[in-house]
Tab-separated table of C-alpha atoms in Angstrom:
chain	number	residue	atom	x	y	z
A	1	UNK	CA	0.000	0.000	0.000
A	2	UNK	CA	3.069	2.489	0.632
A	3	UNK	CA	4.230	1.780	-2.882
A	4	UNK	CA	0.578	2.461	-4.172
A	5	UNK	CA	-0.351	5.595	-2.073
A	6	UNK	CA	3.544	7.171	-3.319
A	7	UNK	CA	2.119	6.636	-6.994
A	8	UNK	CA	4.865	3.909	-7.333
A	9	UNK	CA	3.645	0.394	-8.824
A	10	UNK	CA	3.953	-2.564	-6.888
A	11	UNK	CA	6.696	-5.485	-7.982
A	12	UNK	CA	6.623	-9.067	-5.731
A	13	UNK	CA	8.966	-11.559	-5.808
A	14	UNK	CA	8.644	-14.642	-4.946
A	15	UNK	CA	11.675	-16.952	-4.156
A	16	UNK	CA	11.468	-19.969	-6.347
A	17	UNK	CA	13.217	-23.290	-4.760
A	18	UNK	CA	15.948	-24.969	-7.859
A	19	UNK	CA	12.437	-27.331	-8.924
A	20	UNK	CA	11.108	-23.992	-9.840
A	21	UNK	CA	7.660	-24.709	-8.203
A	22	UNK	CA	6.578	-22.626	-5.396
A	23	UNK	CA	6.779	-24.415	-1.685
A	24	UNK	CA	4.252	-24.221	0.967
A	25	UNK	CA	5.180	-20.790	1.888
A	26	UNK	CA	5.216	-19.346	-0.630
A	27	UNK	CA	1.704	-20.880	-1.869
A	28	UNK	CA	0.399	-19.855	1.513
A	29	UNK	CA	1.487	-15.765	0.991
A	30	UNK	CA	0.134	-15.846	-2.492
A	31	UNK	CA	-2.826	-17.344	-0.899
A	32	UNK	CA	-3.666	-14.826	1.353
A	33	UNK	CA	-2.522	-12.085	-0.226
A	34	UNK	CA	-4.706	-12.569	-3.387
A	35	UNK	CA	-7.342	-12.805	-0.404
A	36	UNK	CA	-6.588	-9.166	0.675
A	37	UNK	CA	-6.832	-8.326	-2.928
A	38	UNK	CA	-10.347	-9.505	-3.277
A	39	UNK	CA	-11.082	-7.103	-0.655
A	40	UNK	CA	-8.783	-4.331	-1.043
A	41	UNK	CA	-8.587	-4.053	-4.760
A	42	UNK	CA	-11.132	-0.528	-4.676
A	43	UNK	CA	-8.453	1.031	-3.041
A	44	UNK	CA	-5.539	-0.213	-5.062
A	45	UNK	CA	-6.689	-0.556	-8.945
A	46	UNK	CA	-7.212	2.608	-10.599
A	47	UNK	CA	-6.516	4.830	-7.551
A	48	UNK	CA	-4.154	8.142	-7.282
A	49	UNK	CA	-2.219	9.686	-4.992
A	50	UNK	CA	-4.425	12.052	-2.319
A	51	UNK	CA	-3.291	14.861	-0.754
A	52	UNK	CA	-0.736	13.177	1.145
A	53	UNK	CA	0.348	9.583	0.909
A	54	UNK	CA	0.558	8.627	4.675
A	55	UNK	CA	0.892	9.483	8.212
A	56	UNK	CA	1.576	7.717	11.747
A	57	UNK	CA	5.351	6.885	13.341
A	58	UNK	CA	6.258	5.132	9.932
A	59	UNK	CA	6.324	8.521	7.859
A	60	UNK	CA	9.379	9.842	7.704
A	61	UNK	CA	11.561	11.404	5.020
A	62	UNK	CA	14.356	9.770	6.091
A	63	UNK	CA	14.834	6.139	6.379
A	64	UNK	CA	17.898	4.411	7.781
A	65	UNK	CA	20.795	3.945	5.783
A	66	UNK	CA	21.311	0.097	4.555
A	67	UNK	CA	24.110	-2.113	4.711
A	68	UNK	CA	24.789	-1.450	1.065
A	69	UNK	CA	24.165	2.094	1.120
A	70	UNK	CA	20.701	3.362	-0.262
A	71	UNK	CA	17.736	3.292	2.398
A	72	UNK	CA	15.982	0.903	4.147
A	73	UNK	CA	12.740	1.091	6.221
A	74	UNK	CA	12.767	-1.646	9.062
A	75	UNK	CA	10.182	0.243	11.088
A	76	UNK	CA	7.148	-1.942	12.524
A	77	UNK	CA	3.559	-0.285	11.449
A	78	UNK	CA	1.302	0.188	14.316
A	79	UNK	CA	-2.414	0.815	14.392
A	80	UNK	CA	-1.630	4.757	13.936
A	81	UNK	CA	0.250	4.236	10.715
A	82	UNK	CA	-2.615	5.225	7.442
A	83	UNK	CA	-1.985	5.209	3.767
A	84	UNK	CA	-4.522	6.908	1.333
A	85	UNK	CA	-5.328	6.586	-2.231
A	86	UNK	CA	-8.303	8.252	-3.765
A	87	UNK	CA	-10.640	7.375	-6.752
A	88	UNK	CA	-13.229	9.882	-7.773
A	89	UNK	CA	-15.093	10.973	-4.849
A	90	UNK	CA	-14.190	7.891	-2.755
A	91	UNK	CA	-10.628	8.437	-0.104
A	92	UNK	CA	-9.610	5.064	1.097
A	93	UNK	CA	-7.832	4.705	4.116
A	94	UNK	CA	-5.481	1.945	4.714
A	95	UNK	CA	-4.740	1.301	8.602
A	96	UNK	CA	-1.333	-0.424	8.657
A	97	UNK	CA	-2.233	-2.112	11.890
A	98	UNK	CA	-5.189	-3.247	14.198
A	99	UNK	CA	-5.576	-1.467	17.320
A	100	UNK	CA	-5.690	-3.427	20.486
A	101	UNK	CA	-8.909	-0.472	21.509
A	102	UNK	CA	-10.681	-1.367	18.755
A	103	UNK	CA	-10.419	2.695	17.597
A	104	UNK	CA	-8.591	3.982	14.687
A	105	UNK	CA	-7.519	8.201	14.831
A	106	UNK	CA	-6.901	9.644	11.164
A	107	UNK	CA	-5.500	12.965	12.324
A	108	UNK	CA	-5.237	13.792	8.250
A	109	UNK	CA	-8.918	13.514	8.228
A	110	UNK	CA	-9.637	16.438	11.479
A	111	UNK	CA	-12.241	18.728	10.779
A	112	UNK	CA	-10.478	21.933	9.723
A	113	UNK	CA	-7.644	20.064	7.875
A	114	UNK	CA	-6.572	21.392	4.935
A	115	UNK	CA	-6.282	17.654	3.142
A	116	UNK	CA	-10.023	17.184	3.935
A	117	UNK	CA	-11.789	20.674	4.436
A	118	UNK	CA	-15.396	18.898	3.056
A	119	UNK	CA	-17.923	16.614	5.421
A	120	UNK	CA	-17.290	12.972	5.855
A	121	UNK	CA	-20.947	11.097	5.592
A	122	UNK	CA	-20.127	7.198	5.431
A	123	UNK	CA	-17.422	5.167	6.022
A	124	UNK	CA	-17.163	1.758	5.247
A	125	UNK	CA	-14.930	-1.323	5.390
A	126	UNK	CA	-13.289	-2.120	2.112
A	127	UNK	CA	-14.195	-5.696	0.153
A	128	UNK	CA	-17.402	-6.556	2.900
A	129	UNK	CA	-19.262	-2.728	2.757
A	130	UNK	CA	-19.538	-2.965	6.805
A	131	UNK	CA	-20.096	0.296	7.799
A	132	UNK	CA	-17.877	1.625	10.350
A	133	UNK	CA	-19.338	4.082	12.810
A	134	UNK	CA	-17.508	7.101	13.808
A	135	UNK	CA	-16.895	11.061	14.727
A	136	UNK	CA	-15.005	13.578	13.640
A	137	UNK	CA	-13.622	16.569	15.361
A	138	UNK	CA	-10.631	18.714	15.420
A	139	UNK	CA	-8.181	15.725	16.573
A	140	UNK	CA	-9.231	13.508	13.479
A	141	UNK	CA	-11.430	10.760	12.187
A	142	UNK	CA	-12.097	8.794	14.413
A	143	UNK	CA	-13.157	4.528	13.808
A	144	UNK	CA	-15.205	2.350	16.220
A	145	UNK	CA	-14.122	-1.223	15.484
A	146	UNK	CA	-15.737	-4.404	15.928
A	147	UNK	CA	-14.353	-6.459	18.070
A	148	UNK	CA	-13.479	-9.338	15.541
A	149	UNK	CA	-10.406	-8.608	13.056
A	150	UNK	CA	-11.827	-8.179	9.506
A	151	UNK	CA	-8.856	-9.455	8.127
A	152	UNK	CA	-5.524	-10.016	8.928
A	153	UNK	CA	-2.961	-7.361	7.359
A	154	UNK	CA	-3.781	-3.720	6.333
A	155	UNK	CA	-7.295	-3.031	7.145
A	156	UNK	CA	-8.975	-0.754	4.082
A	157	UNK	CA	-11.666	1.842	4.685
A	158	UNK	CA	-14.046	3.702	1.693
A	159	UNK	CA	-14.319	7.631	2.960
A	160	UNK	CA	-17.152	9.081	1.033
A	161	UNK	CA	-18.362	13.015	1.494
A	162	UNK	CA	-18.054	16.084	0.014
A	163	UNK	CA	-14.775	17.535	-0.519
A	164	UNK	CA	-12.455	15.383	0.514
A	165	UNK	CA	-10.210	14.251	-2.508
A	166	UNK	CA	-8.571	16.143	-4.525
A	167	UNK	CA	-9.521	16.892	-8.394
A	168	UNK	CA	-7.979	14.619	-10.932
């Protein structure tokens, strides 16, 4: 999702044993992660760049320095790390993390921010249309969870309301 929300295009590879057949493993990530497609793929295909790409502890515009030179990012994503894409009037959110409260803050998403000046009305989760409930004031957007994981890797959220992406 980093690579998505940066405008960048996504590349996997997948280590191949000397048979050149997949193992177990690697069966199992394509597995699930074609699962997470099936419900994130709204906020992936066909998306742009919002207003900003991300925010949380894992935003930075520096990352460490590798071994080889170049940069690295070996940071952990917690449950206050977002990435955004947009498509039409739709902003997707894409928390990075569960939170052990069961309540997600978007800070980019306050009223009176200048990435989202407009009124949020519905917010849903991506791939099963469960609405989420929440409020919004001037500390952010906030998301009431259920209790039960919907998922199990970056959680995706459909934002619709007036003015809140950007014009393509």
């Amino acid at each position: 999702v980093d690579i998505v929300s940066k405008n960048g295009n996504l590349q996997l590879n997948i280590p191949l044993p000397g048979n050149g057949r997949p193992d177990a493993d690697e069966m199992k990530f394509l597995e699930e992660f074609t699962a997470w497609m099936d419900h994130a793929s709204e906020g992936i295909h066909g998306t742009r760049p919002w207003k900003t790409y991300g925010e949380g502890p894992s935003v930075t515009t520096a990352a460490p320095r590798g071994r080889f030179g170049g940069t690295r990012d070996v940071r952990s994503y917690t449950a206050q790390d977002f990435r955004f894409t947009q498509k039409g009037d739709t902003l997707h959110a894409f928390a990075m993390a569960w939170p052990e409260d069961g309540q997600l803050l978007v800070t980019s998403l306050a009223e009176g921010s200048p990435h989202a000046p407009g009124a949020i009305e519905r917010v849903e989760f991506l791939g099963v249309n469960v609405p989420v409930k929440f409020t919004r004031d001037t500390t952010g957007l906030r998301l009431m969870l259920p209790e039960r994981k919907i998922g199990d890797y970056v959680y995706g959220f459909r934002i619709n309301g007036r003015g809140l992406t950007a014009p393509a």
